[in-house]
Short mmCIF file of C-alpha atoms in Angstrom, two decimals:
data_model
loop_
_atom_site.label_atom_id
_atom_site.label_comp_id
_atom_site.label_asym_id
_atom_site.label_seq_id
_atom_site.Cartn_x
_atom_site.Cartn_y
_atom_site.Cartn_z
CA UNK T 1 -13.89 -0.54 -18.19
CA UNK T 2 -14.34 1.53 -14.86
CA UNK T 3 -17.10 3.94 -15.17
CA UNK T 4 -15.43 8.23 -15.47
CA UNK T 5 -18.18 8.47 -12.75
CA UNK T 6 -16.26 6.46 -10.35
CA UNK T 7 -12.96 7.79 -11.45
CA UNK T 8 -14.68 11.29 -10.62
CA UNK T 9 -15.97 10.20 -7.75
CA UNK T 10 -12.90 8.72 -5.92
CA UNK T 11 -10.94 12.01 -6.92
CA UNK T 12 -13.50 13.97 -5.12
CA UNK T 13 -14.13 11.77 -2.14
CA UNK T 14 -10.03 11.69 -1.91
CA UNK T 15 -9.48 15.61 -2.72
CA UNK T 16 -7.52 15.18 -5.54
CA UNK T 17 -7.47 17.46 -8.32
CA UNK T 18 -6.37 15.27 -11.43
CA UNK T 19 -7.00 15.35 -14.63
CA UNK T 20 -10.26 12.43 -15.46
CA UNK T 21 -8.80 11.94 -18.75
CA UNK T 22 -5.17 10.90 -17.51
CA UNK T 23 -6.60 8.91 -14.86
CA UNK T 24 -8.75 6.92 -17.27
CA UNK T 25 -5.73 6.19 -19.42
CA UNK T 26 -3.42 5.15 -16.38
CA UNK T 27 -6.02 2.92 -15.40
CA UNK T 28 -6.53 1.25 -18.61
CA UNK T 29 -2.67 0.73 -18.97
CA UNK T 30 -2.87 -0.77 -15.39
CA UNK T 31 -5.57 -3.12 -16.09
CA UNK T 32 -3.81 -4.06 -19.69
CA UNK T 33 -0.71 -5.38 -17.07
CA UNK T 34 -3.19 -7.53 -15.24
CA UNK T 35 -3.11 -10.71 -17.34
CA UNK T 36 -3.48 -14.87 -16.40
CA UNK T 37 0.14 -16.79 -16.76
CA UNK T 38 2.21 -14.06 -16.24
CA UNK T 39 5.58 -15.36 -15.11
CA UNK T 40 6.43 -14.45 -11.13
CA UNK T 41 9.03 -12.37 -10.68
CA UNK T 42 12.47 -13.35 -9.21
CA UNK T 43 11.84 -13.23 -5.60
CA UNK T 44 9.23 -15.08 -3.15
CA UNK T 45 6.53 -14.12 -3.15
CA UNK T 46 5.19 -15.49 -0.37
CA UNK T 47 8.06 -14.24 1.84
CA UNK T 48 10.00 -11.34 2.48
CA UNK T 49 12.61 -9.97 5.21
CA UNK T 50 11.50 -7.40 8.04
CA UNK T 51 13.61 -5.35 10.58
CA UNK T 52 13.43 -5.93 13.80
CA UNK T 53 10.42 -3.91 16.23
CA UNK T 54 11.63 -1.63 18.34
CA UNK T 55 10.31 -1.76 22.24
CA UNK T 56 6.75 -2.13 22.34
CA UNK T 57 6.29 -2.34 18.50
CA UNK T 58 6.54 1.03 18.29
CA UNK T 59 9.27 1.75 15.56
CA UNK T 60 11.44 -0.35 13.15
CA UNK T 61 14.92 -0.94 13.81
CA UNK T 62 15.74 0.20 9.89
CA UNK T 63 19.60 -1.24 10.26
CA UNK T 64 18.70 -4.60 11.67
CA UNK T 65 16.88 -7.45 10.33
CA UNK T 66 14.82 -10.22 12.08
CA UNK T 67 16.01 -13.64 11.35
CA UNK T 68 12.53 -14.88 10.71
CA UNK T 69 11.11 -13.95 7.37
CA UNK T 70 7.83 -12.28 7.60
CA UNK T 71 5.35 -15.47 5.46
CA UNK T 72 2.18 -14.30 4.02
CA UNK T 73 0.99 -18.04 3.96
CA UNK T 74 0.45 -17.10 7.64
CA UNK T 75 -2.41 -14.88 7.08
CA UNK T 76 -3.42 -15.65 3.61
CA UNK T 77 -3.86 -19.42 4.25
CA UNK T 78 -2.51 -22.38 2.01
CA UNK T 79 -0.50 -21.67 -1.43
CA UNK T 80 -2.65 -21.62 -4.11
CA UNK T 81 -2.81 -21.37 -7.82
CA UNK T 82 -5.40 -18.11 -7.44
CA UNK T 83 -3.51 -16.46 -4.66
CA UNK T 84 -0.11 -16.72 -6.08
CA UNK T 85 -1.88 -15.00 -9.47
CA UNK T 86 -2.70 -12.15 -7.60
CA UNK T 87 0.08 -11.64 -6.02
CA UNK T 88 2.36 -11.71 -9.14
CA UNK T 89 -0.06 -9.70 -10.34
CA UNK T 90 0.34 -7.13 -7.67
CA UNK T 91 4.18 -7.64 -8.58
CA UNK T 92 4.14 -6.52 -11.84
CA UNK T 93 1.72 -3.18 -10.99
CA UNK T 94 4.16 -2.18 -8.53
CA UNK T 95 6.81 -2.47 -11.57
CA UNK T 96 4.30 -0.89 -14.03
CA UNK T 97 3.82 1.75 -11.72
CA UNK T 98 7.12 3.23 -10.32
CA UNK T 99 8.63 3.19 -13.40
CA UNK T 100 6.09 5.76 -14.02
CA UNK T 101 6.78 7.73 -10.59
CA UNK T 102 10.10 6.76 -9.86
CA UNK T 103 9.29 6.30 -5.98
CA UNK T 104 12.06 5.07 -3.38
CA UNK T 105 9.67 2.93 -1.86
CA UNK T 106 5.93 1.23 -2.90
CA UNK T 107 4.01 -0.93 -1.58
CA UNK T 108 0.27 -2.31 -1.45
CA UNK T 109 -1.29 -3.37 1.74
CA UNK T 110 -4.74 -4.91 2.09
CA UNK T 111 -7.00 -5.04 5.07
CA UNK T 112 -7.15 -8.12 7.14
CA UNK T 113 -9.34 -8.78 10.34
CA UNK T 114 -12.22 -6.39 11.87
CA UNK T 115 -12.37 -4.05 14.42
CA UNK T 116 -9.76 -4.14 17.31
CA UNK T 117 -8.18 -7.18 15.60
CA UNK T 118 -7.72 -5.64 12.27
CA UNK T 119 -4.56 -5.08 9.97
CA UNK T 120 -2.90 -3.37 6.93
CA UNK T 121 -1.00 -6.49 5.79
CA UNK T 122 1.43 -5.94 3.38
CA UNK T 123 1.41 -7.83 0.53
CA UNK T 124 4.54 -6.46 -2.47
CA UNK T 125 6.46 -3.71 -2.22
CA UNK T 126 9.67 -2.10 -3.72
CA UNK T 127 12.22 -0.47 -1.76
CA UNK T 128 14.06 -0.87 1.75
CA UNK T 129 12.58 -3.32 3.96
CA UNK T 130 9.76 -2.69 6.73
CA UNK T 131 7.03 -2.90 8.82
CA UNK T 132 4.80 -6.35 7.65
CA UNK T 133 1.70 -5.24 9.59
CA UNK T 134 0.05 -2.18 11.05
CA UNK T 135 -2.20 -1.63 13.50
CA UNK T 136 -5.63 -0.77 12.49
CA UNK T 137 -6.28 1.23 16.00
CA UNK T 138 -6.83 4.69 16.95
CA UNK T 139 -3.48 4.71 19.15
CA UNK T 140 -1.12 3.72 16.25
CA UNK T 141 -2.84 5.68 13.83
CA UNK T 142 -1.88 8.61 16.05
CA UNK T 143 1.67 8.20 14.41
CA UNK T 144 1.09 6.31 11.64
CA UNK T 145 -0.18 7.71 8.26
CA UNK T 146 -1.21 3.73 6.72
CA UNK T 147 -2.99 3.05 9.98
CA UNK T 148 -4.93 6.67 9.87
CA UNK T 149 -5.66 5.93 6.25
CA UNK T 150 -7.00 2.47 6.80
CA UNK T 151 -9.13 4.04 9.18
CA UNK T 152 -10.65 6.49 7.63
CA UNK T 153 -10.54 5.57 3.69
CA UNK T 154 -9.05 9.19 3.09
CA UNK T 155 -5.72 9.89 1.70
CA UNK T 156 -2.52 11.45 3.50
CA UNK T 157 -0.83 13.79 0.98
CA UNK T 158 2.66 15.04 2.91
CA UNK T 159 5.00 16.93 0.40
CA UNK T 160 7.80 17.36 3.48
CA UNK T 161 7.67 15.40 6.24
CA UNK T 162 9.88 17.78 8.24
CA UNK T 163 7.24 19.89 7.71
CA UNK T 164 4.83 17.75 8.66
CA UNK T 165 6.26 16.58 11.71
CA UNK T 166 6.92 20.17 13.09
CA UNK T 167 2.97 21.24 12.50
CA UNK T 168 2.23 17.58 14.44
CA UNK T 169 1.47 15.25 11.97
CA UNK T 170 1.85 11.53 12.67
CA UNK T 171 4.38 10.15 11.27
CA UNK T 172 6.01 6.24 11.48
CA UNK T 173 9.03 6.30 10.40
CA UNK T 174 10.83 2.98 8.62
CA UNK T 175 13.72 5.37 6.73
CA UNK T 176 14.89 8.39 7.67
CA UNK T 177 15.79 9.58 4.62
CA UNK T 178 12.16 9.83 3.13
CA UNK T 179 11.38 13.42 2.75
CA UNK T 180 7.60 13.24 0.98
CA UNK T 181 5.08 10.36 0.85
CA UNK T 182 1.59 9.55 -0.45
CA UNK T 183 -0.79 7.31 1.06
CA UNK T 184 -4.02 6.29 -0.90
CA UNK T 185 -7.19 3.97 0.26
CA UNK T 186 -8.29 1.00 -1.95
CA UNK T 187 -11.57 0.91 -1.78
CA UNK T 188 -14.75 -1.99 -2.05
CA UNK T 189 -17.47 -1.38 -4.00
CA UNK T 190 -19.34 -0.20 -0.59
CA UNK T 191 -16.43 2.41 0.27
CA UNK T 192 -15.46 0.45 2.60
CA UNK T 193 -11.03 0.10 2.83
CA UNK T 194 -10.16 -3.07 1.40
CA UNK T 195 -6.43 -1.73 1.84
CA UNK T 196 -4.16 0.82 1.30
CA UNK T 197 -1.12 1.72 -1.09
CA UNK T 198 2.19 3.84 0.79
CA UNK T 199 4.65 5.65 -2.04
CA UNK T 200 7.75 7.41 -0.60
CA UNK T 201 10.32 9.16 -1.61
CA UNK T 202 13.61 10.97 -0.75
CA UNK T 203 12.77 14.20 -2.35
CA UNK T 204 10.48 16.95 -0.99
CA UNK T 205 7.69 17.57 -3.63
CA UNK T 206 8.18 14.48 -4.92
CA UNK T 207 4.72 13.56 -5.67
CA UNK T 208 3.55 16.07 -8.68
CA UNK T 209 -0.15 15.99 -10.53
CA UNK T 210 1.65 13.57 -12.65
CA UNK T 211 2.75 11.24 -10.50
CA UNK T 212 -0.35 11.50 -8.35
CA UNK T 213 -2.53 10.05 -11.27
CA UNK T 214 -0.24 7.02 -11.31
CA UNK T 215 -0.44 6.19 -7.99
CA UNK T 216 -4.81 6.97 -8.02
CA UNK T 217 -5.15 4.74 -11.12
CA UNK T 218 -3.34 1.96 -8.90
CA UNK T 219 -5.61 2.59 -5.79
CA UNK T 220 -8.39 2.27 -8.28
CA UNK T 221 -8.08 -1.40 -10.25
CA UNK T 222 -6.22 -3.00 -7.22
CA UNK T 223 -9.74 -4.04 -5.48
CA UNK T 224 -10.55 -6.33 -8.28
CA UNK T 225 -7.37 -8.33 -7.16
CA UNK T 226 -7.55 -7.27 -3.52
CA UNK T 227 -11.01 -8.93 -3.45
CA UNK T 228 -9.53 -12.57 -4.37
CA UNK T 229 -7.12 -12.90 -1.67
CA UNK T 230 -8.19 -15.10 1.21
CA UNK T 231 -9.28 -14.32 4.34
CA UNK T 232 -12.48 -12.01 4.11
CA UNK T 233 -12.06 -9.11 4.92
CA UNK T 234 -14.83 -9.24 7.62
CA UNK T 235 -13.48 -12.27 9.34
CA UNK T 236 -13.17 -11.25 12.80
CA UNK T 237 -9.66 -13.42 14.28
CA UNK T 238 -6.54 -13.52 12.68
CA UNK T 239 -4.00 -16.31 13.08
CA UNK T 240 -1.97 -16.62 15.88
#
Protein backbone atom coordinates (compact mmCIF):
# COMPACT_ATOMS: atom_id res chain seq x y z
CA UNK A 1 0.00 0.00 0.00
CA UNK A 2 1.36 3.61 -0.82
CA UNK A 3 2.10 5.48 2.26
CA UNK A 4 -1.06 8.78 2.90
CA UNK A 5 2.34 10.61 3.36
CA UNK A 6 3.22 10.28 -0.19
CA UNK A 7 -0.29 10.66 -1.39
CA UNK A 8 -0.09 14.05 0.71
CA UNK A 9 2.93 14.83 -0.47
CA UNK A 10 2.46 14.59 -4.31
CA UNK A 11 -0.89 16.67 -3.85
CA UNK A 12 1.12 19.36 -2.32
CA UNK A 13 4.20 19.28 -4.47
CA UNK A 14 1.49 19.25 -7.55
CA UNK A 15 -1.02 21.98 -5.95
CA UNK A 16 -3.83 19.96 -5.87
CA UNK A 17 -6.43 20.24 -3.40
CA UNK A 18 -8.06 16.64 -3.20
CA UNK A 19 -9.49 14.89 -0.85
CA UNK A 20 -6.45 12.10 0.83
CA UNK A 21 -9.15 9.78 1.53
CA UNK A 22 -10.55 9.55 -2.18
CA UNK A 23 -7.18 9.47 -3.49
CA UNK A 24 -6.22 6.52 -1.32
CA UNK A 25 -9.26 4.61 -2.50
CA UNK A 26 -8.70 5.44 -6.32
CA UNK A 27 -5.37 4.24 -5.90
CA UNK A 28 -6.15 1.04 -4.31
CA UNK A 29 -8.85 0.31 -7.05
CA UNK A 30 -6.02 1.14 -9.58
CA UNK A 31 -3.53 -1.12 -8.16
CA UNK A 32 -6.44 -3.99 -7.67
CA UNK A 33 -6.54 -3.66 -11.92
CA UNK A 34 -2.85 -4.31 -12.05
CA UNK A 35 -2.77 -8.12 -12.12
CA UNK A 36 -0.21 -10.98 -14.01
CA UNK A 37 -2.14 -12.85 -17.12
CA UNK A 38 -4.45 -10.37 -17.85
CA UNK A 39 -5.61 -10.87 -21.41
CA UNK A 40 -4.31 -7.87 -23.99
CA UNK A 41 -6.75 -5.97 -25.31
CA UNK A 42 -7.90 -6.02 -29.00
CA UNK A 43 -5.43 -3.84 -30.61
CA UNK A 44 -1.42 -3.89 -30.91
CA UNK A 45 0.07 -3.04 -28.61
CA UNK A 46 3.18 -2.53 -29.81
CA UNK A 47 1.92 -0.32 -32.67
CA UNK A 48 -0.30 2.38 -33.30
CA UNK A 49 -1.14 4.99 -36.23
CA UNK A 50 0.18 8.75 -36.10
CA UNK A 51 -0.71 11.83 -38.30
CA UNK A 52 1.52 13.20 -40.28
CA UNK A 53 4.17 16.32 -38.77
CA UNK A 54 3.57 19.36 -39.99
CA UNK A 55 6.79 21.53 -41.38
CA UNK A 56 9.50 21.37 -39.05
CA UNK A 57 7.70 19.01 -36.56
CA UNK A 58 5.98 21.64 -35.30
CA UNK A 59 2.20 20.61 -35.37
CA UNK A 60 0.18 17.46 -36.32
CA UNK A 61 -1.64 17.26 -39.42
CA UNK A 62 -4.94 15.93 -37.26
CA UNK A 63 -6.83 14.86 -40.79
CA UNK A 64 -3.97 12.94 -42.27
CA UNK A 65 -2.26 9.88 -41.29
CA UNK A 66 1.37 8.66 -41.93
CA UNK A 67 1.55 5.42 -43.66
CA UNK A 68 4.15 4.11 -41.29
CA UNK A 69 2.84 3.01 -37.96
CA UNK A 70 4.56 4.59 -35.12
CA UNK A 71 6.42 0.81 -33.33
CA UNK A 72 7.31 1.02 -29.77
CA UNK A 73 9.69 -2.04 -30.34
CA UNK A 74 11.79 0.85 -31.74
CA UNK A 75 12.54 2.41 -28.52
CA UNK A 76 11.57 -0.18 -26.06
CA UNK A 77 13.84 -2.89 -27.59
CA UNK A 78 12.86 -6.63 -28.37
CA UNK A 79 9.18 -8.07 -27.52
CA UNK A 80 9.12 -9.51 -24.40
CA UNK A 81 7.00 -11.42 -22.02
CA UNK A 82 7.66 -8.46 -19.14
CA UNK A 83 7.23 -5.57 -21.48
CA UNK A 84 4.14 -6.68 -23.17
CA UNK A 85 2.71 -7.17 -19.25
CA UNK A 86 3.15 -3.74 -18.66
CA UNK A 87 1.89 -2.49 -21.37
CA UNK A 88 -1.47 -4.38 -21.19
CA UNK A 89 -1.31 -3.36 -17.99
CA UNK A 90 -1.14 0.26 -18.85
CA UNK A 91 -4.14 -0.77 -21.25
CA UNK A 92 -6.46 -1.71 -18.88
CA UNK A 93 -5.68 1.57 -16.36
CA UNK A 94 -6.40 3.73 -19.15
CA UNK A 95 -9.88 1.69 -19.38
CA UNK A 96 -10.21 1.64 -15.54
CA UNK A 97 -9.66 5.14 -15.52
CA UNK A 98 -11.80 7.07 -18.12
CA UNK A 99 -14.60 5.24 -17.42
CA UNK A 100 -14.27 7.05 -14.25
CA UNK A 101 -13.61 10.62 -15.98
CA UNK A 102 -15.11 10.15 -19.16
CA UNK A 103 -12.11 12.02 -21.03
CA UNK A 104 -12.04 12.42 -24.99
CA UNK A 105 -8.59 11.60 -25.01
CA UNK A 106 -5.85 9.70 -22.39
CA UNK A 107 -2.83 8.74 -22.63
CA UNK A 108 0.45 7.77 -20.58
CA UNK A 109 3.82 8.77 -21.74
CA UNK A 110 7.09 7.79 -20.08
CA UNK A 111 10.44 9.44 -20.26
CA UNK A 112 13.04 8.11 -22.56
CA UNK A 113 16.69 9.45 -23.12
CA UNK A 114 18.58 12.36 -21.04
CA UNK A 115 19.16 15.74 -21.53
CA UNK A 116 19.03 17.25 -25.11
CA UNK A 117 18.22 13.74 -26.41
CA UNK A 118 15.33 13.09 -24.20
CA UNK A 119 11.56 12.15 -24.88
CA UNK A 120 7.93 11.78 -23.63
CA UNK A 121 7.26 8.52 -25.52
CA UNK A 122 3.95 7.53 -25.63
CA UNK A 123 3.12 4.35 -24.68
CA UNK A 124 -1.38 3.68 -24.62
CA UNK A 125 -3.74 6.03 -25.08
CA UNK A 126 -7.53 6.42 -25.86
CA UNK A 127 -8.89 8.80 -28.20
CA UNK A 128 -7.99 10.44 -31.72
CA UNK A 129 -4.65 9.73 -32.90
CA UNK A 130 -1.35 11.90 -32.27
CA UNK A 131 1.86 13.00 -31.63
CA UNK A 132 4.21 9.56 -30.69
CA UNK A 133 7.02 11.65 -29.19
CA UNK A 134 7.73 15.03 -27.68
CA UNK A 135 10.48 16.94 -27.30
CA UNK A 136 11.94 17.16 -23.93
CA UNK A 137 13.57 20.82 -24.74
CA UNK A 138 13.05 24.21 -23.58
CA UNK A 139 11.94 25.41 -27.24
CA UNK A 140 9.05 22.87 -27.61
CA UNK A 141 8.04 23.14 -24.21
CA UNK A 142 7.40 26.79 -25.06
CA UNK A 143 4.14 25.43 -26.79
CA UNK A 144 3.76 22.31 -25.49
CA UNK A 145 2.11 21.55 -22.06
CA UNK A 146 3.62 17.44 -21.96
CA UNK A 147 7.04 18.79 -22.87
CA UNK A 148 6.80 21.74 -20.02
CA UNK A 149 5.55 19.08 -17.67
CA UNK A 150 8.27 16.59 -18.38
CA UNK A 151 10.46 19.30 -17.64
CA UNK A 152 9.60 20.46 -14.70
CA UNK A 153 7.65 17.44 -12.83
CA UNK A 154 4.73 20.03 -12.14
CA UNK A 155 1.30 19.72 -13.44
CA UNK A 156 -0.57 21.95 -16.16
CA UNK A 157 -4.18 22.39 -14.99
CA UNK A 158 -6.05 24.43 -18.12
CA UNK A 159 -9.93 24.48 -17.59
CA UNK A 160 -10.31 26.53 -21.22
CA UNK A 161 -7.80 26.50 -23.50
CA UNK A 162 -9.21 29.54 -25.33
CA UNK A 163 -8.55 31.03 -22.32
CA UNK A 164 -5.42 29.89 -21.99
CA UNK A 165 -4.16 30.63 -25.24
CA UNK A 166 -5.35 34.35 -25.13
CA UNK A 167 -3.38 34.99 -21.56
CA UNK A 168 -0.20 33.12 -23.58
CA UNK A 169 -0.10 29.82 -22.50
CA UNK A 170 1.60 27.16 -24.61
CA UNK A 171 -0.39 25.16 -26.13
CA UNK A 172 0.24 22.04 -28.92
CA UNK A 173 -2.52 21.39 -30.42
CA UNK A 174 -3.40 17.61 -31.95
CA UNK A 175 -7.53 18.41 -31.98
CA UNK A 176 -9.07 21.40 -32.20
CA UNK A 177 -11.97 20.61 -30.59
CA UNK A 178 -10.38 20.05 -27.04
CA UNK A 179 -11.57 22.80 -24.87
CA UNK A 180 -9.86 21.73 -21.21
CA UNK A 181 -6.95 19.36 -20.45
CA UNK A 182 -4.91 18.03 -17.52
CA UNK A 183 -1.43 17.12 -17.57
CA UNK A 184 0.14 15.25 -14.51
CA UNK A 185 4.00 14.09 -13.83
CA UNK A 186 4.76 10.41 -12.90
CA UNK A 187 7.20 10.52 -10.70
CA UNK A 188 10.50 8.07 -9.39
CA UNK A 189 11.02 7.52 -6.07
CA UNK A 190 13.79 10.49 -6.28
CA UNK A 191 11.15 13.05 -7.85
CA UNK A 192 12.64 12.74 -10.67
CA UNK A 193 9.81 12.48 -14.10
CA UNK A 194 9.72 9.04 -15.10
CA UNK A 195 6.79 10.30 -17.50
CA UNK A 196 3.81 12.03 -17.82
CA UNK A 197 -0.07 11.31 -18.23
CA UNK A 198 -2.21 14.05 -20.87
CA UNK A 199 -6.33 13.85 -20.27
CA UNK A 200 -8.41 16.04 -22.64
CA UNK A 201 -11.53 16.84 -23.21
CA UNK A 202 -14.11 18.72 -25.36
CA UNK A 203 -15.80 20.48 -22.57
CA UNK A 204 -14.58 23.57 -20.67
CA UNK A 205 -14.40 22.64 -16.90
CA UNK A 206 -14.19 19.36 -17.69
CA UNK A 207 -11.80 18.26 -15.14
CA UNK A 208 -13.77 18.63 -11.57
CA UNK A 209 -12.21 17.59 -7.88
CA UNK A 210 -13.66 14.35 -8.87
CA UNK A 211 -12.22 13.64 -11.81
CA UNK A 212 -8.92 15.16 -10.75
CA UNK A 213 -8.45 12.36 -8.05
CA UNK A 214 -8.81 9.79 -10.83
CA UNK A 215 -6.40 11.02 -12.96
CA UNK A 216 -3.69 11.75 -9.53
CA UNK A 217 -4.28 8.15 -8.33
CA UNK A 218 -3.11 7.10 -12.00
CA UNK A 219 0.01 9.46 -11.95
CA UNK A 220 0.66 7.84 -8.64
CA UNK A 221 0.86 3.69 -9.13
CA UNK A 222 1.98 4.07 -12.84
CA UNK A 223 5.88 4.29 -11.75
CA UNK A 224 5.80 0.84 -10.43
CA UNK A 225 5.06 -0.23 -14.11
CA UNK A 226 6.83 2.72 -15.71
CA UNK A 227 10.00 1.48 -13.92
CA UNK A 228 9.98 -2.06 -15.85
CA UNK A 229 9.98 -0.85 -19.27
CA UNK A 230 13.31 -0.98 -21.04
CA UNK A 231 15.54 1.48 -21.79
CA UNK A 232 16.67 3.32 -18.49
CA UNK A 233 15.62 6.15 -18.15
CA UNK A 234 19.17 7.66 -17.80
CA UNK A 235 20.49 6.12 -20.94
CA UNK A 236 21.83 8.93 -22.78
CA UNK A 237 21.14 7.92 -27.00
CA UNK A 238 18.08 6.83 -28.32
CA UNK A 239 17.70 4.71 -31.45
CA UNK A 240 18.02 6.01 -34.65
Amino acid sequence: MIPASQLTDYLREQALKLDVTELQIAVMTLQAVIAVNKPAPRRDLYRYQVPKLGEGGSCSLIDELDETPYDLRVILGAETADTTAALVNLHALLDSVNNKIGADWLGIYRKIGAGNNAVLVKLAYQGLESRAEFPLTEAFAEHSNNSRVGLTGWAVLVDDVAQWRAEGGGYYECDPKVKSEVCLPVLGSDDNVLGIIDAESFQTGHFTQERLVWLAALAVVLPQLLVKLPPLENEESLPN
